[in-house]
mmCIF file of C-alpha atoms in Angstrom:
data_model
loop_
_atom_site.group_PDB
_atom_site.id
_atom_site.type_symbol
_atom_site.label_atom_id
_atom_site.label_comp_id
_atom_site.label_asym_id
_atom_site.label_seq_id
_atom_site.Cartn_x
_atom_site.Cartn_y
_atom_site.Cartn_z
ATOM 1 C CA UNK Y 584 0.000 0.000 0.000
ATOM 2 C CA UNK Y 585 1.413 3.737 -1.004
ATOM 3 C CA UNK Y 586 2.092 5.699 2.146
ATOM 4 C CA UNK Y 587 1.978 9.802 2.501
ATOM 5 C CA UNK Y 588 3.799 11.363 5.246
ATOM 6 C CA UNK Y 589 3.486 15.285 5.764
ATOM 7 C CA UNK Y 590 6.007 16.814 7.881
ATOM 8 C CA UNK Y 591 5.364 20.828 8.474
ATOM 9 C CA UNK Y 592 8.258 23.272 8.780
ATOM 10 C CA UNK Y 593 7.645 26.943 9.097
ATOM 11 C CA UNK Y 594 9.882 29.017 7.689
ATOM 12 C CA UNK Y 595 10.239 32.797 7.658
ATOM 13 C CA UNK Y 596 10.995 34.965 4.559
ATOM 14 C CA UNK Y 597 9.518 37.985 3.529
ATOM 15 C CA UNK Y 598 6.362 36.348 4.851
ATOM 16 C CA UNK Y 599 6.212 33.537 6.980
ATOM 17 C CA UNK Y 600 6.125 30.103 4.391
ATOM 18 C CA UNK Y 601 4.823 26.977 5.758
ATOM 19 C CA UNK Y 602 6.470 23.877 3.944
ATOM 20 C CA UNK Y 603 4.601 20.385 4.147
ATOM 21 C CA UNK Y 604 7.750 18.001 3.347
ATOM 22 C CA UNK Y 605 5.879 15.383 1.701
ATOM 23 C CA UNK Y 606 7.408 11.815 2.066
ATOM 24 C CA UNK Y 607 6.178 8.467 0.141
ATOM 25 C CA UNK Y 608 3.780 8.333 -2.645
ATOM 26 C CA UNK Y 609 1.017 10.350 -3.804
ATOM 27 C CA UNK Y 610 -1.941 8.929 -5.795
ATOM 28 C CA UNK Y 611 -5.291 8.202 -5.238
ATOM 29 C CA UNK Y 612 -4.914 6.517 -1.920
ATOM 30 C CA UNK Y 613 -3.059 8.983 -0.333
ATOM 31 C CA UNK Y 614 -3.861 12.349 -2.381
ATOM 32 C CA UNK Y 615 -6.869 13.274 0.182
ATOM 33 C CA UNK Y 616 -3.894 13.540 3.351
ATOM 34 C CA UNK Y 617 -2.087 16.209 1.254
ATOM 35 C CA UNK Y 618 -4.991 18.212 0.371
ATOM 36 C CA UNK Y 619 -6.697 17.666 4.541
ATOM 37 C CA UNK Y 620 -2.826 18.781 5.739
ATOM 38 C CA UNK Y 621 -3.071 22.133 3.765
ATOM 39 C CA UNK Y 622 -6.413 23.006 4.315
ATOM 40 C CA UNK Y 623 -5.811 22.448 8.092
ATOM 41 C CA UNK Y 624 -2.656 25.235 7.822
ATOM 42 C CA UNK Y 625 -4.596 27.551 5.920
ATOM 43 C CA UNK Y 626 -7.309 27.270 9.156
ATOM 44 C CA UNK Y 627 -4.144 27.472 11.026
ATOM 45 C CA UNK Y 628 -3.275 30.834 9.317
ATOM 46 C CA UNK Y 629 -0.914 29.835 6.637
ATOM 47 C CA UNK Y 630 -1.521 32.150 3.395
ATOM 48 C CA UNK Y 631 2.405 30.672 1.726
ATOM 49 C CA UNK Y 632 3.011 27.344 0.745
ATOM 50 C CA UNK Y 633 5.586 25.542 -0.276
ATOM 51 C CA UNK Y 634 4.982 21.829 -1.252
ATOM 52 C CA UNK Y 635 9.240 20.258 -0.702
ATOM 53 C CA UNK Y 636 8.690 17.068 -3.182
ATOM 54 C CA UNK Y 637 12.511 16.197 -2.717
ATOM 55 C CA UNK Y 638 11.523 12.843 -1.388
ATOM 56 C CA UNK Y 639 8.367 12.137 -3.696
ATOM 57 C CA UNK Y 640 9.204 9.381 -6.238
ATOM 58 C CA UNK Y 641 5.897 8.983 -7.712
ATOM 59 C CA UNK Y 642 2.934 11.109 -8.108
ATOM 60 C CA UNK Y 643 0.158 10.591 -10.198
ATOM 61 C CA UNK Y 644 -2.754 13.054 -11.402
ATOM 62 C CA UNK Y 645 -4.388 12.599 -8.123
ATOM 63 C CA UNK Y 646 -1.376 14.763 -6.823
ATOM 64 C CA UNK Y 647 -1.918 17.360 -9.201
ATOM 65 C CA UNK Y 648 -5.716 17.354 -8.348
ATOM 66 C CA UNK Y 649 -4.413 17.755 -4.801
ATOM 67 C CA UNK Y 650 -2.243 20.695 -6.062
ATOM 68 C CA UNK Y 651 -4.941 21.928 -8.160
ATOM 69 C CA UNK Y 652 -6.834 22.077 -5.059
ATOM 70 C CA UNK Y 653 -4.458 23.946 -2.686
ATOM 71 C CA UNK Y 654 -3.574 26.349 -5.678
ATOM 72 C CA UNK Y 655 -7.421 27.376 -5.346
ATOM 73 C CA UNK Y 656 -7.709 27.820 -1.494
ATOM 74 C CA UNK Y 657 -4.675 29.530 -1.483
ATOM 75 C CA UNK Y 658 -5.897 32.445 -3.846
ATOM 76 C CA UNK Y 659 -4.388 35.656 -4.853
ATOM 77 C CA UNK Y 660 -4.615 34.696 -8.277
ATOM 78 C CA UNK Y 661 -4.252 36.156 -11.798
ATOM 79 C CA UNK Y 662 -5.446 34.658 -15.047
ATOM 80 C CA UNK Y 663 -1.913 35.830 -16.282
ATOM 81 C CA UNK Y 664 0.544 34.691 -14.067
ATOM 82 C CA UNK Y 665 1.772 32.172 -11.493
ATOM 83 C CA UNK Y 666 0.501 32.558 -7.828
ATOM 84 C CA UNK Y 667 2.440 34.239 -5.457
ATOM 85 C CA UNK Y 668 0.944 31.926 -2.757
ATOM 86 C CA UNK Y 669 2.448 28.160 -3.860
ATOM 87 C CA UNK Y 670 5.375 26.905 -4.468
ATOM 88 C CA UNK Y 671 7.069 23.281 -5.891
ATOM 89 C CA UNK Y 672 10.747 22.301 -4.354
ATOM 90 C CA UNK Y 673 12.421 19.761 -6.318
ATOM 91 C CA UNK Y 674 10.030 17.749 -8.080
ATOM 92 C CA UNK Y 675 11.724 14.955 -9.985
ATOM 93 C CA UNK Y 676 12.671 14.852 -13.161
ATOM 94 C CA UNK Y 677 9.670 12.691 -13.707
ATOM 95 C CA UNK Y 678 7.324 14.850 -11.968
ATOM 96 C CA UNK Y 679 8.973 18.448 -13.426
ATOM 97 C CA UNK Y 680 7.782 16.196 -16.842
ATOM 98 C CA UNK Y 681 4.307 15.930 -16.058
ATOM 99 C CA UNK Y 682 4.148 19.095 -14.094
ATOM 100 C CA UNK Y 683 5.304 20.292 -17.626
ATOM 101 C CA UNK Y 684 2.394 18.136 -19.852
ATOM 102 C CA UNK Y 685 -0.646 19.348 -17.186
ATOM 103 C CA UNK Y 686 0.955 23.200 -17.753
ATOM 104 C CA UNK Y 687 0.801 23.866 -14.072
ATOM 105 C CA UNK Y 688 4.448 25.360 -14.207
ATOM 106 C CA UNK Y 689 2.576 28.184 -15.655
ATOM 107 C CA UNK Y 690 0.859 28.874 -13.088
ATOM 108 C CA UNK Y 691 3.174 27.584 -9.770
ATOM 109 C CA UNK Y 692 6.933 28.585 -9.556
ATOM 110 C CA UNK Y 693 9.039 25.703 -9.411
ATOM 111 C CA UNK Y 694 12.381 25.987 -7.136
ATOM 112 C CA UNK Y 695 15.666 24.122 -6.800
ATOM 113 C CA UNK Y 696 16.963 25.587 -3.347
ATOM 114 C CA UNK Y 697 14.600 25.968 -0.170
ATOM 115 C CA UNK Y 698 16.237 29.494 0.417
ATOM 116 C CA UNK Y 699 15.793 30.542 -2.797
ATOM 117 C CA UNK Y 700 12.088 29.533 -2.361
ATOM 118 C CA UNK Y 701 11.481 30.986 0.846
ATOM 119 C CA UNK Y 702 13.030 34.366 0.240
ATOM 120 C CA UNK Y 703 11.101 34.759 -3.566
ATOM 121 C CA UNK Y 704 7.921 34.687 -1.608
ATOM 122 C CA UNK O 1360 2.489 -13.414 -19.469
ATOM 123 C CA UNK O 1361 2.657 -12.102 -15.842
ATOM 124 C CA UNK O 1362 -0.173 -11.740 -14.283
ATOM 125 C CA UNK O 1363 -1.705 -10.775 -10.896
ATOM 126 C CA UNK O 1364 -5.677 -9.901 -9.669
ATOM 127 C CA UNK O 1365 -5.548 -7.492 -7.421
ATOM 128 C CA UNK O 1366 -9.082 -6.643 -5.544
ATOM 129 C CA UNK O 1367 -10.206 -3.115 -6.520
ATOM 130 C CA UNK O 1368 -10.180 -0.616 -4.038
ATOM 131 C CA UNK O 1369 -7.056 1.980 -3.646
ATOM 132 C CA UNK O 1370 -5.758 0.030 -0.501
ATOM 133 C CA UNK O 1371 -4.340 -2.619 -3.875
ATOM 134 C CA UNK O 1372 -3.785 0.438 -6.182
ATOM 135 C CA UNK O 1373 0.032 0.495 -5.786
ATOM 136 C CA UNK O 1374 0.741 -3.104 -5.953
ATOM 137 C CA UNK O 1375 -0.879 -3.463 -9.513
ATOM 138 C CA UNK O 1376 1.496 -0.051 -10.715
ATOM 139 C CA UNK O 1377 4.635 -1.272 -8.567
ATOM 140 C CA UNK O 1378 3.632 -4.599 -10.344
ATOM 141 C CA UNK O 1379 3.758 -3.253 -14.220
ATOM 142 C CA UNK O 1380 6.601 -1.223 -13.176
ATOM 143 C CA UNK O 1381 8.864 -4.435 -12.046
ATOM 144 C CA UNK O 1382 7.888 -5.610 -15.779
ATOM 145 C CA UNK O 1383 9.178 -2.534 -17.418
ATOM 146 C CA UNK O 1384 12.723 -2.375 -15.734
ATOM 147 C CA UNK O 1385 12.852 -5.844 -16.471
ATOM 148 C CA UNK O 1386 12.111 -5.382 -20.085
ATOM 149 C CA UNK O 1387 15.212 -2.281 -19.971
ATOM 150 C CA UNK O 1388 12.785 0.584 -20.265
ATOM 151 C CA UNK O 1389 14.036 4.037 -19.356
ATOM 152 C CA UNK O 1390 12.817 5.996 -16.868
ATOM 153 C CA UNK O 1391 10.847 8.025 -18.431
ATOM 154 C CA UNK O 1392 8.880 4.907 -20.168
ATOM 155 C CA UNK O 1393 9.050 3.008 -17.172
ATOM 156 C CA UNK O 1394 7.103 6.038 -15.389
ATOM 157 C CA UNK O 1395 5.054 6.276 -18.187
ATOM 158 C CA UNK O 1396 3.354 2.601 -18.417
ATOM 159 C CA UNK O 1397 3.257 2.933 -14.581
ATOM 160 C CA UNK O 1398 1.037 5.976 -14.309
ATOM 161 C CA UNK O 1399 -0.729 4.929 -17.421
ATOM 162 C CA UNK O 1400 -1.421 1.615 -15.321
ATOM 163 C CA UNK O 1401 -2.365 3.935 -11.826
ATOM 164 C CA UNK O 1402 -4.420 6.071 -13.717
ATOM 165 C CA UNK O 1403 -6.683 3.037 -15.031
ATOM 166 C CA UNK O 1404 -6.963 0.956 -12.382
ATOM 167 C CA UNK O 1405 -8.030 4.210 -10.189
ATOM 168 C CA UNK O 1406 -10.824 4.807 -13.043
ATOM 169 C CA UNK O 1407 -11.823 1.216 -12.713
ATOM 170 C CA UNK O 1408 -12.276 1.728 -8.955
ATOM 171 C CA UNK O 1409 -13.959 4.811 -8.972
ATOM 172 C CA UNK O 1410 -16.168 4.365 -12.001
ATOM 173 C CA UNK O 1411 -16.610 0.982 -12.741
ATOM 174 C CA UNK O 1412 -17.225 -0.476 -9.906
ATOM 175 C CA UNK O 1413 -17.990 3.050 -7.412
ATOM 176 C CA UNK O 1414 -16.972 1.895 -4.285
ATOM 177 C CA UNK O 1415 -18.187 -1.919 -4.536
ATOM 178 C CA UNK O 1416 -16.454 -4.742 -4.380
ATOM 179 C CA UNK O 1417 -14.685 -6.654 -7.214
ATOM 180 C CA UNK O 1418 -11.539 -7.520 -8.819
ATOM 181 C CA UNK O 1419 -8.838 -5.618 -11.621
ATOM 182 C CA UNK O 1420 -6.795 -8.468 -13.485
ATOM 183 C CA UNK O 1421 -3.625 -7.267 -14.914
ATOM 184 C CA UNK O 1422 -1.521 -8.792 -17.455
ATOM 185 C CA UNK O 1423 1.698 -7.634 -18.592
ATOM 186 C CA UNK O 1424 3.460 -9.339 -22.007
ATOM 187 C CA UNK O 1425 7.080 -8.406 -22.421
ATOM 188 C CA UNK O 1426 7.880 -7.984 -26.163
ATOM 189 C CA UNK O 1427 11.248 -7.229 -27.485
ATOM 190 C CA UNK O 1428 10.689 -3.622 -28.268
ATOM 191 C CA UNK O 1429 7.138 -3.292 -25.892
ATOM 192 C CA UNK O 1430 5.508 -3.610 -22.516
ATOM 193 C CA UNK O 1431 1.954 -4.213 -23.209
ATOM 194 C CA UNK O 1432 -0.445 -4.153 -20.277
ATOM 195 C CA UNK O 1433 -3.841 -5.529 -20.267
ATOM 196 C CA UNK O 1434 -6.649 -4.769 -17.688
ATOM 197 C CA UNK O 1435 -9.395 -6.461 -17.136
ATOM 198 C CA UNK O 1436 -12.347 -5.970 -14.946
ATOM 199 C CA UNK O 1437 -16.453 -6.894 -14.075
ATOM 200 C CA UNK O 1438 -16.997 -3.452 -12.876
ATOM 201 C CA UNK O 1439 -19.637 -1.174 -14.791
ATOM 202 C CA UNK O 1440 -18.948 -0.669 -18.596
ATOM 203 C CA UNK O 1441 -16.485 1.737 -18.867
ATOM 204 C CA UNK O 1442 -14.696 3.134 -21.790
ATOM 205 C CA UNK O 1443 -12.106 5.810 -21.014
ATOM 206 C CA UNK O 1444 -10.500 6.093 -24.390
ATOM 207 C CA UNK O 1445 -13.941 8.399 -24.982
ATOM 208 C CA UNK O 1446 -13.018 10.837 -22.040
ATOM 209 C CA UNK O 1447 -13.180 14.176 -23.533
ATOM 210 C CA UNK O 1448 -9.314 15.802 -22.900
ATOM 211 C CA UNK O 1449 -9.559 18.779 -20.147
ATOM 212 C CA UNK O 1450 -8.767 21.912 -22.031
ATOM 213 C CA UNK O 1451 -5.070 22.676 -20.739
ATOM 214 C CA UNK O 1452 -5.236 26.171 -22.299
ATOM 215 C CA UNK O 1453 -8.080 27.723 -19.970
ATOM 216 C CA UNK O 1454 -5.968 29.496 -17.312
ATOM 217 C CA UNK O 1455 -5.653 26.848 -14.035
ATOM 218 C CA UNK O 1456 -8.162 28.927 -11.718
ATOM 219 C CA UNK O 1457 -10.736 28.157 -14.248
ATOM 220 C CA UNK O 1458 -9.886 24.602 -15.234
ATOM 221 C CA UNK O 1459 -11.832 21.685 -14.276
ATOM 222 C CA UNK O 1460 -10.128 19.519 -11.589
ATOM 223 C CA UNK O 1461 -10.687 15.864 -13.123
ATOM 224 C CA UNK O 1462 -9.703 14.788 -16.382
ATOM 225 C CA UNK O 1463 -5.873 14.430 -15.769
ATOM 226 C CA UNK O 1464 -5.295 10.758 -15.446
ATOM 227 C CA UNK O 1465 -7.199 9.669 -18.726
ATOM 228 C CA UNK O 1466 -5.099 13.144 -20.308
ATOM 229 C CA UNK O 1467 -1.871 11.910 -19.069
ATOM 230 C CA UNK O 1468 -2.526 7.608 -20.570
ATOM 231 C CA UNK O 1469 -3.397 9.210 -23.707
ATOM 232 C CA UNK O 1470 -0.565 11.690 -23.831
ATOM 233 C CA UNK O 1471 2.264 9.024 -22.425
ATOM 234 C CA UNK O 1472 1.347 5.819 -24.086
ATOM 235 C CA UNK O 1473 1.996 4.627 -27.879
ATOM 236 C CA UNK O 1474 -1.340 2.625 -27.994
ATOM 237 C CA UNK O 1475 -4.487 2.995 -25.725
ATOM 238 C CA UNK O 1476 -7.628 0.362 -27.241
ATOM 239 C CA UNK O 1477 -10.816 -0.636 -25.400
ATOM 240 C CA UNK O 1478 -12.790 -3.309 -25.715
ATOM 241 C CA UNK O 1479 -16.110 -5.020 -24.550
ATOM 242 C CA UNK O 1480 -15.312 -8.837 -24.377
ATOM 243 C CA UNK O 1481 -17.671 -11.580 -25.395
ATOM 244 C CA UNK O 1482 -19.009 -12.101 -21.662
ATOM 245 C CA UNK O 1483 -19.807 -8.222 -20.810
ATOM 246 C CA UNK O 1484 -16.364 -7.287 -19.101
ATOM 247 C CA UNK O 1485 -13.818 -4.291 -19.590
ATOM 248 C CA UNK O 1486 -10.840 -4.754 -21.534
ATOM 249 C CA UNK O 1487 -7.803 -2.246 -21.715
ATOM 250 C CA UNK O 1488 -5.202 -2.798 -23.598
ATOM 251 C CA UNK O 1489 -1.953 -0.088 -23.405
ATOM 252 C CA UNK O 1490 1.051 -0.413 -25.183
ATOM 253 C CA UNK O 1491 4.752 1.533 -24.342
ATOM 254 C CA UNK O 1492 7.060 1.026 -26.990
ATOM 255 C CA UNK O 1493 10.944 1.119 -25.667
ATOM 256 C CA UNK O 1494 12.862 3.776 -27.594
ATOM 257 C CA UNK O 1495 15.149 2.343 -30.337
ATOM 258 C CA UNK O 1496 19.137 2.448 -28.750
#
């Protein structure tokens, strides 16, 4: 069975980020903890995310649902350009692919260095 | 052939992908293809669950054939008839805060695989067939 673990780190930049490390799997079985997780921050008070996908090897469209999802609650956003609200930290090369295909890099900046991330918030 | 039956419900969902996946690395796919066939196969089987048989219980057979230049992958289910090759392709140019949230998976299979064919078989059940070619060294 896939497994999801969520840790949450709260950083501070510019504005204070909250970053849900996400470790394991995410597909249909475990999609609904990653989307539950954020929702709870944003109750908590969190208005930045960063999602840190360094240790996801696999993620199917139910991920990007769950993105699609948090991308939406999140707000703040423009027709034209990405959201200033969400963030990706190293995807793998096989997700940055599909992130690619879906288009979401259009609309979600995509980061390679968790200071670089926090501070372009 | 390989084969394993797997009952459908997402608590199985990873052992039929880890399952296709085993086949493709065995068959020298790259990663790329071997991600591929395995989301391909994720995607379907989570379709199967969710709208063939919507939450009851049943089974998802899946097949795998290693051919010298393909992995082809065969599902095979009694849940409701269910054709996903005819799933209309979410519009990827609508900005994202106006897109419709489902659609991906079926997007994705289509998009990733070299062959996607559906069938009806003789005694009323679901037949996918998808086919990843390996890329020519």
């Amino acid at each position: 069975m896939s497994s999801l673990k969520i840790n949450v780190v709260n950083k501070e930049g510019r504005v204070p980020v909250t970053v849900l490390q996400l470790i394991g799997q995410v597909d249909a079985s475990t999609y609904t903890s990653l989307q539950e997780k954020a929702e709870e921050e944003k109750k908590e008070g969190a208005d930045y995310m960063l999602l840190d996908m360094t240790e996801v090897g696999y993620m199917s469209s139910a991920g990007f649902k769950a993105m699609h999802s948090i991308y939406s609650m999140l707000g703040g956003i423009t027709d034209g350009g990405k959201t200033p609200h969400l963030g990706l930290l190293n995807p793998t090369d096989e997700v940055s692919r599909i992130v690619k295909t879906l288009g979401f890099d259009s609309y979600i900046n995509i980061y390679s260095d968790l200071d670089e991330a926090i501070s372009a918030f | 052939m390989a084969r394993i039956v797997i009952p459908a419900d997402y608590e199985h969902l990873s052992l039929a992908y880890e399952f296709v996946e085993a086949q493709a690395k065995a068959l020298g796919l790259s990663n790329a293809e071997i991600y591929d066939i395995k989301l391909a196969t994720d995607e379907a089987v989570t379709n199967i669950i969710l709208h063939g048989y919507c939450g009851c219980e049943g089974e998802i057979q899946v097949d795998v054939e290693q051919h010298e230049n393909a992995l082809i992958v065969v599902l095979t289910d009694c849940g409701r008839l269910y054709d996903p090759t005819k799933k209309i392709a979410p519009d990827l140019n609508v900005p994202l805060s106006r897109r419709s949230k489902g659609g991906m998976g079926v997007y994705l299979m289509k998009k990733n695989l070299d062959q996607m064919s559906y069938q009806q078989t003789d005694d009323g059940r679901n037949r996918l067939t998808m086919v990843k070619k390996k890329a020519l060294a």
